[in-house]
PDB file of C-alpha atoms in Angstrom:
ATOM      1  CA  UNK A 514     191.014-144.780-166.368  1.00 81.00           C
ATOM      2  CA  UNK A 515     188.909-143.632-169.292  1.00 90.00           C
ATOM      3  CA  UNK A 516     186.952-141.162-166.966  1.00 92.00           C
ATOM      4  CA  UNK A 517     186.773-139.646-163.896  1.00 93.00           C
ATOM      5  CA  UNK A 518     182.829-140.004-164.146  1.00 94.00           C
ATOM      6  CA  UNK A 519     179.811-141.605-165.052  1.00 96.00           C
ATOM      7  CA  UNK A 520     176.037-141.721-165.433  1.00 96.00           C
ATOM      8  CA  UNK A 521     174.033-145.013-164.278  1.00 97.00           C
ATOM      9  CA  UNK A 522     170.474-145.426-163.830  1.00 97.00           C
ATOM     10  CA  UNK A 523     170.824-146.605-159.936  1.00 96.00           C
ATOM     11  CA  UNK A 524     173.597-146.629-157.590  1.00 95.00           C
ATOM     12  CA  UNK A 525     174.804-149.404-158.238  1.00 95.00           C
ATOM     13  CA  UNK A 526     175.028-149.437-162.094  1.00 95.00           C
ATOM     14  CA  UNK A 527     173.464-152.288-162.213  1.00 95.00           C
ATOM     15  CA  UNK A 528     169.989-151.272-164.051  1.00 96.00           C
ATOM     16  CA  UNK A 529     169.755-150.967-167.813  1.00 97.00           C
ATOM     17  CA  UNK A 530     169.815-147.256-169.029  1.00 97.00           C
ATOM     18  CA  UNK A 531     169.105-148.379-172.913  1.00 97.00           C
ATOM     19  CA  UNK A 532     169.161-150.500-175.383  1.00 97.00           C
ATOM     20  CA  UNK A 533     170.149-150.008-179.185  1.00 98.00           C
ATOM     21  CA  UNK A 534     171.112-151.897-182.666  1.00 98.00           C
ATOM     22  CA  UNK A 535     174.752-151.745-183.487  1.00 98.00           C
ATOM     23  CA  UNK A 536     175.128-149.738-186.783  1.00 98.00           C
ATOM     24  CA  UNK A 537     178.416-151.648-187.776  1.00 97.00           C
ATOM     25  CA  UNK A 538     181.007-153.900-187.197  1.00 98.00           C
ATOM     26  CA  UNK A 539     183.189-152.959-183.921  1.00 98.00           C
ATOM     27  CA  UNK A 540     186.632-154.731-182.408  1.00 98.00           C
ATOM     28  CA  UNK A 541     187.719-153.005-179.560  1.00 96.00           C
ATOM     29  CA  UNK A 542     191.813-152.426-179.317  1.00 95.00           C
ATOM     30  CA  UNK A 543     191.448-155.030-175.672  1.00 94.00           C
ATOM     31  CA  UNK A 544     189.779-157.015-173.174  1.00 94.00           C
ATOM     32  CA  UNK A 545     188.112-153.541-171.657  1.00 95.00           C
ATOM     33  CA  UNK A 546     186.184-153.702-174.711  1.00 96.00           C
ATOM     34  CA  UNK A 547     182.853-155.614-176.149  1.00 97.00           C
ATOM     35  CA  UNK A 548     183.392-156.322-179.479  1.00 98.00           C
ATOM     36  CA  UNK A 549     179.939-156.766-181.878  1.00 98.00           C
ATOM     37  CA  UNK A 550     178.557-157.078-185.384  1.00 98.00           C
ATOM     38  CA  UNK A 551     176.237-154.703-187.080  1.00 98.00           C
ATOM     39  CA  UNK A 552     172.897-154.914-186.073  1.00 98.00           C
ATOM     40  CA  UNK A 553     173.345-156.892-182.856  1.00 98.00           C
ATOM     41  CA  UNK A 554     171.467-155.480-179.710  1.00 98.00           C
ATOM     42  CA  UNK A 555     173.665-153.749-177.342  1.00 98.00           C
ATOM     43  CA  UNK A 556     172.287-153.449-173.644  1.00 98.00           C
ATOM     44  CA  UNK A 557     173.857-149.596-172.172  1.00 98.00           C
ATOM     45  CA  UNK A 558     174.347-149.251-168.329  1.00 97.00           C
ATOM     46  CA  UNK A 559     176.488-146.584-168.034  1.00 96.00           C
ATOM     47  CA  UNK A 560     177.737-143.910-169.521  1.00 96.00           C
ATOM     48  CA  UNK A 561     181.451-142.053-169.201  1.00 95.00           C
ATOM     49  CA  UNK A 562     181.440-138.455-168.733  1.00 93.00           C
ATOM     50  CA  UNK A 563     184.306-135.913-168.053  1.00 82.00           C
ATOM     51  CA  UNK A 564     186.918-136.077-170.290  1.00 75.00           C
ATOM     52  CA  UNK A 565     185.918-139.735-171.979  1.00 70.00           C
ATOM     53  CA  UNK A 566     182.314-138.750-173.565  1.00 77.00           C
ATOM     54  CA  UNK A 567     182.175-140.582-176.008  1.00 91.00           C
ATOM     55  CA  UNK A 568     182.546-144.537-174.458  1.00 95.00           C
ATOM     56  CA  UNK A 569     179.373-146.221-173.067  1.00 96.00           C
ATOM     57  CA  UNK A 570     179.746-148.820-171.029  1.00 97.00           C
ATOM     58  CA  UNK A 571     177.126-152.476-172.022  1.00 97.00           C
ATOM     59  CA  UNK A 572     176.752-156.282-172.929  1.00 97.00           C
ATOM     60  CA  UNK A 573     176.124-157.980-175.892  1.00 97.00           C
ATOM     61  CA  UNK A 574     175.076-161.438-175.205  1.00 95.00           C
ATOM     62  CA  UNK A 575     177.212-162.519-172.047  1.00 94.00           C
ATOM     63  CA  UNK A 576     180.156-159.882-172.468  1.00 95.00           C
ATOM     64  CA  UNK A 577     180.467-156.810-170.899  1.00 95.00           C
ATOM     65  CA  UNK A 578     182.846-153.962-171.973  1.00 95.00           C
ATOM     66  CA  UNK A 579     183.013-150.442-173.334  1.00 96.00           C
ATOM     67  CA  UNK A 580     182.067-149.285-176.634  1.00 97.00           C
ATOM     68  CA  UNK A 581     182.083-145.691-178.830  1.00 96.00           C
ATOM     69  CA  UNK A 582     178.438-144.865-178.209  1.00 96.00           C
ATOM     70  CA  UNK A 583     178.140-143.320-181.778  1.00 96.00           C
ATOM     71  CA  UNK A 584     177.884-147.042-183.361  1.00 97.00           C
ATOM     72  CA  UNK A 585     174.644-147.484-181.345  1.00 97.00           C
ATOM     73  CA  UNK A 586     170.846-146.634-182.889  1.00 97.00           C
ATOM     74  CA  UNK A 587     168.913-146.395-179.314  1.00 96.00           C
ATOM     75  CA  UNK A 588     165.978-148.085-179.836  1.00 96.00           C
ATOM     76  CA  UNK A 589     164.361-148.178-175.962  1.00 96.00           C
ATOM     77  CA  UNK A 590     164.986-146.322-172.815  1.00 95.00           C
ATOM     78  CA  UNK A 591     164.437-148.163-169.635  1.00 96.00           C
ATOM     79  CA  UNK A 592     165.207-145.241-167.211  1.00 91.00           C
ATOM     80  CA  UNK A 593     165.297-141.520-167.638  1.00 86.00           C
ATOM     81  CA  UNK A 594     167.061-140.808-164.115  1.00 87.00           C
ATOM     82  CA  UNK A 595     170.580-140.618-164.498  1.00 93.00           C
ATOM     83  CA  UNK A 596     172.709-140.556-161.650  1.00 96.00           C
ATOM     84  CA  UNK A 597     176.037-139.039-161.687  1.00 96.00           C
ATOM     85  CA  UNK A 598     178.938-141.024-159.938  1.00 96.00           C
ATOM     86  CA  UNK A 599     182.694-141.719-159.536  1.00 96.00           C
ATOM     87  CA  UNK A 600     184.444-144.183-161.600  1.00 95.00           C
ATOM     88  CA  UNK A 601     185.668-146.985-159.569  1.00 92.00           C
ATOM     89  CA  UNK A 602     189.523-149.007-160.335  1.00 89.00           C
ATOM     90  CA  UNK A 603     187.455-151.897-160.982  1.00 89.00           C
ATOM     91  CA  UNK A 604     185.225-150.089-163.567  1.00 90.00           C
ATOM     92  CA  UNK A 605     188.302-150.467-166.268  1.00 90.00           C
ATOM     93  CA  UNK A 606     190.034-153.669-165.438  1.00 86.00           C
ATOM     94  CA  UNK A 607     189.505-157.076-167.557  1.00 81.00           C
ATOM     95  CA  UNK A 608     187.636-160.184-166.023  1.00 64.00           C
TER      96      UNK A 608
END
């Protein structure tokens, strides 16, 4: 687990949080990770918080994975609730 913790938008995590334009190139080290090229929009819905601050969680086209959230210019907020709310096992595993 990256976190113990993390901030979505609904309960489920399932609503968008942000969006933002990647400001370079990233490969992440596996599967947990969405990889992208500068400039590509990055959909955010949720956020790790604890001891993992720095990872968001998002898509980019039809993958899904974590990413460091200082590569990302936010360019739209969908939601300013954030809810706070346990990690789950299944929130760090590869499909």
């Amino acid at each position: 687990r990256f976190a113990e913790r993390k901030r979505c938008a609904d309960l489920e995590c399932s609503m968008l949080m942000c969006r933002g334009k990647a400001m370079r190139d990233f490969k992440g080290p596996d599967c947990r990770f969405v990889n992208f090229k500068k400039g590509e929009a990055v959909y955010v819905y949720y956020k790790l918080i604890g001891k993992s601050t720095e990872l968001w969680a998002g898509s980019v086209g039809s993958d899904f994975g974590y990413f460091p959230k200082d590569l990302l210019e936010i360019n739209h907020n969908y939601s300013n609730e954030e809810l706070e709310l346990p990690t789950d096992e299944t929130d760090f595993v590869c499909f």
